[in-house]
Structure formats: structure tokens, C-alpha cells
């Protein structure tokens, strides 16, 4: 399967450290050699970069590792193709405009029968089950609301849509509307929150240690979400299957299963 990387922060933060670990898994320390992509939010829109080749051998990925693009919400993905050929149009994260905002979406897993779900106002460009699921979700939201709903309302609806897709197979997902980062666990997902007092961290996939105390202020809050832990010396929280996280300004809230019973973490 593919691997996901997401970040939510209360101040613009660069994700070079975590992205370096993910990029190595794209064909070097991992088998995810069929494309990669990353999207950085700036206000309501994004800067996005995609390639249908291994991130571990990509000059563009190396450039981004050295370029401190700062953002409060980031979505990243390395692909191991199972449905849909290796091509640019099948490379995550996918994006669409809804309610005057850029939505982005990345997924790993397989969804049996998802292409039988009727689409609304959004049409896939590629052939993956992932993009079909994304277009279906946005179509349902577009049909239900004329304008962007309050975050709490949207949280409940997105959780219900995720539960429907979760029933079709493995649905590990990241999605954002530029306000909130949504993360649903279908099989494997974990996260960690960094806040004061900050310490050091070392990547699992590369010999790189960083002292976050030198890179942050006392008020910074940064949460990183990943398919598998990226660092060897930090405590990652494993997300339960069927749960969805909502992340705003680095703070995490868990929606438990289909019932949507929420509690803050």
C-alpha cells in the first residue's frame, strides 16, 4: 500500500524533516516507487508538486527537502500502485475547488466497488479508486450544503462519509479544506504532537537528528500524521481503525467510529 504524511500547525512550519523520511520510503527503504506528491496550504489554496516516479530518486523531491516552504497544513503521499496505471493523473494528493477553497485528498488502501458509487458535481481525471472516492465525497458535500458549513457540522458529515467508505475496504485518508486536516484510519495510521518543551528527534529512514528546541518557539504546536512512525525516539499514538482525527492549528480531536462521539486529545 501507499504511505501518507500530514501536518497541522498553529504557525507556518516547514516539513522538510518528516518529508525526508517519507521520501526515502518512496523506492529506497520502502516499495512505494510509483509516484509521489505533496501539497502546502497557503490560505485557501495550495502549492502542489507531483511526479509519477520514485521520490527517493527525484531531483524535485531533493529540492523540496532543501527548500523551507512553511505552511500550517501539509499533505504528502508516496504511491505503490494497485489500481490505476503509474501516471501523473493518478498521483496523489488530488485536488478540487469547493466553496471557494482548494480541497486536497490522499489515500492508501483498496475500496471494493467504490466506482459503483454515483458521482455528483465532480469527475475523476485519472483511474484510481482513490480519486473516485474523493470526487464522491465532494459531490455529497456539494449536494448537501450551498456554502461552507461550520467546522463542527462539517466534521460530523465527513466522519459519516468516511464510515461509508471504510465499509468498502481499507480507507486510510488525509483530506483538507484549508481550515481542517482530516485523517481517517482504515488499517494503519499514527500521529504525534510536538509542543514545549521541545526535544530532539531522529528519523528512522535516514541519519538525521534535529533539535526542535532550536527551531521553534514556546507557543508552537505541530502535529504530524503518518502511516507509520517516522522517528525512532518519539512516542507516536496509534489511531484505532474506524476513527477519524480532526486537526486544527496542531490540536487533535478524535471522532470515534461511526457514532461520531468526539473527545479532545
PDB file of N, CA and C in Angstrom, residues 159-222:
ATOM      1  N   UNK A 159     -17.051  12.601   8.805  1.00  0.00           N
ATOM      2  CA  UNK A 159     -16.904  11.335   9.537  1.00  0.00           C
ATOM      3  C   UNK A 159     -17.894  10.292   9.025  1.00  0.00           C
ATOM      4  N   UNK A 160     -19.121  10.701   8.743  1.00  0.00           N
ATOM      5  CA  UNK A 160     -20.116   9.769   8.215  1.00  0.00           C
ATOM      6  C   UNK A 160     -19.728   9.268   6.819  1.00  0.00           C
ATOM      7  N   UNK A 161     -19.221  10.160   5.971  1.00  0.00           N
ATOM      8  CA  UNK A 161     -18.787   9.744   4.636  1.00  0.00           C
ATOM      9  C   UNK A 161     -17.610   8.779   4.722  1.00  0.00           C
ATOM     10  N   UNK A 162     -16.686   9.061   5.625  1.00  0.00           N
ATOM     11  CA  UNK A 162     -15.553   8.156   5.821  1.00  0.00           C
ATOM     12  C   UNK A 162     -16.023   6.779   6.280  1.00  0.00           C
ATOM     13  N   UNK A 163     -17.030   6.742   7.141  1.00  0.00           N
ATOM     14  CA  UNK A 163     -17.547   5.462   7.620  1.00  0.00           C
ATOM     15  C   UNK A 163     -18.139   4.654   6.469  1.00  0.00           C
ATOM     16  N   UNK A 164     -18.815   5.308   5.529  1.00  0.00           N
ATOM     17  CA  UNK A 164     -19.365   4.600   4.374  1.00  0.00           C
ATOM     18  C   UNK A 164     -18.246   4.002   3.528  1.00  0.00           C
ATOM     19  N   UNK A 165     -17.193   4.752   3.311  1.00  0.00           N
ATOM     20  CA  UNK A 165     -16.075   4.249   2.516  1.00  0.00           C
ATOM     21  C   UNK A 165     -15.281   3.190   3.276  1.00  0.00           C
ATOM     22  N   UNK A 166     -15.181   3.340   4.578  1.00  0.00           N
ATOM     23  CA  UNK A 166     -14.486   2.361   5.420  1.00  0.00           C
ATOM     24  C   UNK A 166     -15.113   0.975   5.266  1.00  0.00           C
ATOM     25  N   UNK A 167     -16.410   0.931   5.031  1.00  0.00           N
ATOM     26  CA  UNK A 167     -17.114  -0.341   4.880  1.00  0.00           C
ATOM     27  C   UNK A 167     -16.761  -1.053   3.579  1.00  0.00           C
ATOM     28  N   UNK A 168     -16.127  -0.354   2.640  1.00  0.00           N
ATOM     29  CA  UNK A 168     -15.793  -0.943   1.341  1.00  0.00           C
ATOM     30  C   UNK A 168     -14.404  -1.560   1.300  1.00  0.00           C
ATOM     31  N   UNK A 169     -13.625  -1.378   2.337  1.00  0.00           N
ATOM     32  CA  UNK A 169     -12.268  -1.930   2.322  1.00  0.00           C
ATOM     33  C   UNK A 169     -11.341  -1.150   3.226  1.00  0.00           C
ATOM     34  N   UNK A 170     -10.122  -0.914   2.753  1.00  0.00           N
ATOM     35  CA  UNK A 170      -9.128  -0.179   3.544  1.00  0.00           C
ATOM     36  C   UNK A 170      -9.158   1.280   3.132  1.00  0.00           C
ATOM     37  N   UNK A 171      -9.456   2.158   4.088  1.00  0.00           N
ATOM     38  CA  UNK A 171      -9.614   3.579   3.787  1.00  0.00           C
ATOM     39  C   UNK A 171      -8.792   4.401   4.759  1.00  0.00           C
ATOM     40  N   UNK A 172      -7.470   4.450   4.523  1.00  0.00           N
ATOM     41  CA  UNK A 172      -6.597   5.381   5.235  1.00  0.00           C
ATOM     42  C   UNK A 172      -6.545   6.662   4.416  1.00  0.00           C
ATOM     43  N   UNK A 173      -6.887   7.786   5.001  1.00  0.00           N
ATOM     44  CA  UNK A 173      -7.106   9.005   4.217  1.00  0.00           C
ATOM     45  C   UNK A 173      -6.642  10.253   4.936  1.00  0.00           C
ATOM     46  N   UNK A 174      -6.133  11.204   4.139  1.00  0.00           N
ATOM     47  CA  UNK A 174      -5.938  12.583   4.579  1.00  0.00           C
ATOM     48  C   UNK A 174      -6.742  13.479   3.641  1.00  0.00           C
ATOM     49  N   UNK A 175      -7.396  14.504   4.199  1.00  0.00           N
ATOM     50  CA  UNK A 175      -8.144  15.456   3.390  1.00  0.00           C
ATOM     51  C   UNK A 175      -8.184  16.794   4.119  1.00  0.00           C
ATOM     52  N   UNK A 176      -8.167  17.877   3.345  1.00  0.00           N
ATOM     53  CA  UNK A 176      -8.248  19.199   3.963  1.00  0.00           C
ATOM     54  C   UNK A 176      -9.063  20.148   3.111  1.00  0.00           C
ATOM     55  N   UNK A 177      -9.728  21.087   3.800  1.00  0.00           N
ATOM     56  CA  UNK A 177     -10.478  22.167   3.157  1.00  0.00           C
ATOM     57  C   UNK A 177      -9.798  23.517   3.374  1.00  0.00           C
ATOM     58  N   UNK A 178      -8.564  23.495   3.831  1.00  0.00           N
ATOM     59  CA  UNK A 178      -7.717  24.646   4.164  1.00  0.00           C
ATOM     60  C   UNK A 178      -7.918  25.135   5.600  1.00  0.00           C
ATOM     61  N   UNK A 179      -8.991  24.687   6.282  1.00  0.00           N
ATOM     62  CA  UNK A 179      -9.182  25.024   7.698  1.00  0.00           C
ATOM     63  C   UNK A 179      -8.764  23.872   8.593  1.00  0.00           C
ATOM     64  N   UNK A 180      -9.153  22.670   8.180  1.00  0.00           N
ATOM     65  CA  UNK A 180      -9.020  21.466   8.991  1.00  0.00           C
ATOM     66  C   UNK A 180      -8.283  20.397   8.197  1.00  0.00           C
ATOM     67  N   UNK A 181      -7.431  19.634   8.859  1.00  0.00           N
ATOM     68  CA  UNK A 181      -6.863  18.432   8.279  1.00  0.00           C
ATOM     69  C   UNK A 181      -7.629  17.242   8.854  1.00  0.00           C
ATOM     70  N   UNK A 182      -8.254  16.460   7.978  1.00  0.00           N
ATOM     71  CA  UNK A 182      -8.970  15.256   8.378  1.00  0.00           C
ATOM     72  C   UNK A 182      -8.084  14.046   8.108  1.00  0.00           C
ATOM     73  N   UNK A 183      -8.068  13.101   9.052  1.00  0.00           N
ATOM     74  CA  UNK A 183      -7.261  11.889   8.905  1.00  0.00           C
ATOM     75  C   UNK A 183      -8.089  10.705   9.380  1.00  0.00           C
ATOM     76  N   UNK A 184      -8.405   9.798   8.473  1.00  0.00           N
ATOM     77  CA  UNK A 184      -9.208   8.623   8.817  1.00  0.00           C
ATOM     78  C   UNK A 184      -8.343   7.383   8.772  1.00  0.00           C
ATOM     79  N   UNK A 185      -8.491   6.513   9.777  1.00  0.00           N
ATOM     80  CA  UNK A 185      -7.726   5.281   9.852  1.00  0.00           C
ATOM     81  C   UNK A 185      -8.589   4.101   9.430  1.00  0.00           C
ATOM     82  N   UNK A 186      -8.201   3.473   8.312  1.00  0.00           N
ATOM     83  CA  UNK A 186      -8.874   2.260   7.897  1.00  0.00           C
ATOM     84  C   UNK A 186      -8.127   1.012   8.328  1.00  0.00           C
ATOM     85  N   UNK A 187      -6.819   1.135   8.485  1.00  0.00           N
ATOM     86  CA  UNK A 187      -5.995  -0.011   8.886  1.00  0.00           C
ATOM     87  C   UNK A 187      -4.807   0.422   9.719  1.00  0.00           C
ATOM     88  N   UNK A 188      -4.060   1.429   9.239  1.00  0.00           N
ATOM     89  CA  UNK A 188      -2.833   1.820   9.939  1.00  0.00           C
ATOM     90  C   UNK A 188      -2.625   3.318   9.815  1.00  0.00           C
ATOM     91  N   UNK A 189      -2.497   3.997  10.949  1.00  0.00           N
ATOM     92  CA  UNK A 189      -2.237   5.436  10.987  1.00  0.00           C
ATOM     93  C   UNK A 189      -1.759   5.780  12.394  1.00  0.00           C
ATOM     94  N   UNK A 190      -0.856   6.756  12.496  1.00  0.00           N
ATOM     95  CA  UNK A 190      -0.385   7.194  13.797  1.00  0.00           C
ATOM     96  C   UNK A 190      -0.063   8.682  13.739  1.00  0.00           C
ATOM     97  N   UNK A 191       0.105   9.284  14.916  1.00  0.00           N
ATOM     98  CA  UNK A 191       0.406  10.713  14.954  1.00  0.00           C
ATOM     99  C   UNK A 191       1.196  11.044  16.211  1.00  0.00           C
ATOM    100  N   UNK A 192       1.838  12.217  16.178  1.00  0.00           N
ATOM    101  CA  UNK A 192       2.462  12.761  17.377  1.00  0.00           C
ATOM    102  C   UNK A 192       2.318  14.274  17.359  1.00  0.00           C
ATOM    103  N   UNK A 193       2.235  14.847  18.526  1.00  0.00           N
ATOM    104  CA  UNK A 193       2.139  16.298  18.679  1.00  0.00           C
ATOM    105  C   UNK A 193       3.391  16.801  19.379  1.00  0.00           C
ATOM    106  N   UNK A 194       4.038  17.775  18.761  1.00  0.00           N
ATOM    107  CA  UNK A 194       5.224  18.397  19.350  1.00  0.00           C
ATOM    108  C   UNK A 194       4.826  19.759  19.914  1.00  0.00           C
ATOM    109  N   UNK A 195       5.145  19.974  21.164  1.00  0.00           N
ATOM    110  CA  UNK A 195       4.901  21.250  21.837  1.00  0.00           C
ATOM    111  C   UNK A 195       5.959  21.426  22.913  1.00  0.00           C
ATOM    112  N   UNK A 196       6.015  22.616  23.483  1.00  0.00           N
ATOM    113  CA  UNK A 196       7.016  22.914  24.504  1.00  0.00           C
ATOM    114  C   UNK A 196       6.827  22.013  25.732  1.00  0.00           C
ATOM    115  N   UNK A 197       7.885  21.481  26.330  1.00  0.00           N
ATOM    116  CA  UNK A 197       9.298  21.660  25.963  1.00  0.00           C
ATOM    117  C   UNK A 197       9.695  20.730  24.802  1.00  0.00           C
ATOM    118  N   UNK A 198      10.290  21.300  23.774  1.00  0.00           N
ATOM    119  CA  UNK A 198      10.679  20.537  22.597  1.00  0.00           C
ATOM    120  C   UNK A 198      11.997  19.804  22.851  1.00  0.00           C
ATOM    121  N   UNK A 199      12.146  18.662  22.163  1.00  0.00           N
ATOM    122  CA  UNK A 199      13.363  17.881  22.295  1.00  0.00           C
ATOM    123  C   UNK A 199      13.948  17.528  20.947  1.00  0.00           C
ATOM    124  N   UNK A 200      14.795  16.515  20.937  1.00  0.00           N
ATOM    125  CA  UNK A 200      15.439  16.058  19.712  1.00  0.00           C
ATOM    126  C   UNK A 200      14.673  14.880  19.120  1.00  0.00           C
ATOM    127  N   UNK A 201      14.817  14.698  17.798  1.00  0.00           N
ATOM    128  CA  UNK A 201      14.196  13.569  17.114  1.00  0.00           C
ATOM    129  C   UNK A 201      15.123  13.094  16.009  1.00  0.00           C
ATOM    130  N   UNK A 202      15.106  11.770  15.768  1.00  0.00           N
ATOM    131  CA  UNK A 202      15.943  11.154  14.743  1.00  0.00           C
ATOM    132  C   UNK A 202      15.065  10.340  13.808  1.00  0.00           C
ATOM    133  N   UNK A 203      15.247  10.516  12.511  1.00  0.00           N
ATOM    134  CA  UNK A 203      14.482   9.760  11.527  1.00  0.00           C
ATOM    135  C   UNK A 203      14.831   8.288  11.559  1.00  0.00           C
ATOM    136  N   UNK A 204      13.850   7.445  11.261  1.00  0.00           N
ATOM    137  CA  UNK A 204      14.080   6.009  11.144  1.00  0.00           C
ATOM    138  C   UNK A 204      14.783   5.686   9.828  1.00  0.00           C
ATOM    139  N   UNK A 205      14.410   6.381   8.757  1.00  0.00           N
ATOM    140  CA  UNK A 205      14.867   6.030   7.415  1.00  0.00           C
ATOM    141  C   UNK A 205      16.108   6.780   6.963  1.00  0.00           C
ATOM    142  N   UNK A 206      16.609   7.676   7.790  1.00  0.00           N
ATOM    143  CA  UNK A 206      17.780   8.463   7.402  1.00  0.00           C
ATOM    144  C   UNK A 206      18.518   8.912   8.653  1.00  0.00           C
ATOM    145  N   UNK A 207      19.802   9.089   8.538  1.00  0.00           N
ATOM    146  CA  UNK A 207      20.624   9.525   9.670  1.00  0.00           C
ATOM    147  C   UNK A 207      20.532  11.040   9.797  1.00  0.00           C
ATOM    148  N   UNK A 208      19.420  11.504  10.347  1.00  0.00           N
ATOM    149  CA  UNK A 208      19.182  12.930  10.505  1.00  0.00           C
ATOM    150  C   UNK A 208      18.524  13.150  11.864  1.00  0.00           C
ATOM    151  N   UNK A 209      19.192  13.887  12.711  1.00  0.00           N
ATOM    152  CA  UNK A 209      18.662  14.264  14.020  1.00  0.00           C
ATOM    153  C   UNK A 209      18.469  15.767  14.054  1.00  0.00           C
ATOM    154  N   UNK A 210      17.346  16.197  14.608  1.00  0.00           N
ATOM    155  CA  UNK A 210      17.056  17.624  14.700  1.00  0.00           C
ATOM    156  C   UNK A 210      16.673  17.968  16.136  1.00  0.00           C
ATOM    157  N   UNK A 211      17.116  19.132  16.596  1.00  0.00           N
ATOM    158  CA  UNK A 211      16.751  19.640  17.915  1.00  0.00           C
ATOM    159  C   UNK A 211      15.658  20.674  17.712  1.00  0.00           C
ATOM    160  N   UNK A 212      14.420  20.287  17.976  1.00  0.00           N
ATOM    161  CA  UNK A 212      13.291  21.179  17.720  1.00  0.00           C
ATOM    162  C   UNK A 212      13.289  22.395  18.643  1.00  0.00           C
ATOM    163  N   UNK A 213      13.995  22.315  19.760  1.00  0.00           N
ATOM    164  CA  UNK A 213      14.085  23.476  20.651  1.00  0.00           C
ATOM    165  C   UNK A 213      14.766  24.649  19.958  1.00  0.00           C
ATOM    166  N   UNK A 214      15.626  24.357  18.982  1.00  0.00           N
ATOM    167  CA  UNK A 214      16.330  25.408  18.237  1.00  0.00           C
ATOM    168  C   UNK A 214      15.502  25.937  17.064  1.00  0.00           C
ATOM    169  N   UNK A 215      14.436  25.215  16.701  1.00  0.00           N
ATOM    170  CA  UNK A 215      13.664  25.541  15.505  1.00  0.00           C
ATOM    171  C   UNK A 215      12.295  26.132  15.819  1.00  0.00           C
ATOM    172  N   UNK A 216      11.929  26.227  17.093  1.00  0.00           N
ATOM    173  CA  UNK A 216      10.559  26.575  17.470  1.00  0.00           C
ATOM    174  C   UNK A 216      10.543  27.660  18.549  1.00  0.00           C
ATOM    175  N   UNK A 217       9.324  28.112  18.844  1.00  0.00           N
ATOM    176  CA  UNK A 217       9.111  28.988  20.000  1.00  0.00           C
ATOM    177  C   UNK A 217       8.273  28.226  21.021  1.00  0.00           C
ATOM    178  N   UNK A 218       8.162  28.785  22.208  1.00  0.00           N
ATOM    179  CA  UNK A 218       7.452  28.098  23.290  1.00  0.00           C
ATOM    180  C   UNK A 218       5.974  27.915  23.000  1.00  0.00           C
ATOM    181  N   UNK A 219       5.407  28.718  22.086  1.00  0.00           N
ATOM    182  CA  UNK A 219       3.978  28.652  21.802  1.00  0.00           C
ATOM    183  C   UNK A 219       3.617  27.754  20.621  1.00  0.00           C
ATOM    184  N   UNK A 220       4.612  27.190  19.935  1.00  0.00           N
ATOM    185  CA  UNK A 220       4.349  26.381  18.748  1.00  0.00           C
ATOM    186  C   UNK A 220       3.698  25.053  19.118  1.00  0.00           C
ATOM    187  N   UNK A 221       2.740  24.637  18.271  1.00  0.00           N
ATOM    188  CA  UNK A 221       2.115  23.317  18.382  1.00  0.00           C
ATOM    189  C   UNK A 221       2.085  22.720  16.983  1.00  0.00           C
ATOM    190  N   UNK A 222       2.702  21.566  16.811  1.00  0.00           N
ATOM    191  CA  UNK A 222       2.792  20.919  15.499  1.00  0.00           C
ATOM    192  C   UNK A 222       2.437  19.445  15.650  1.00  0.00           C
TER     193      UNK A 222
END
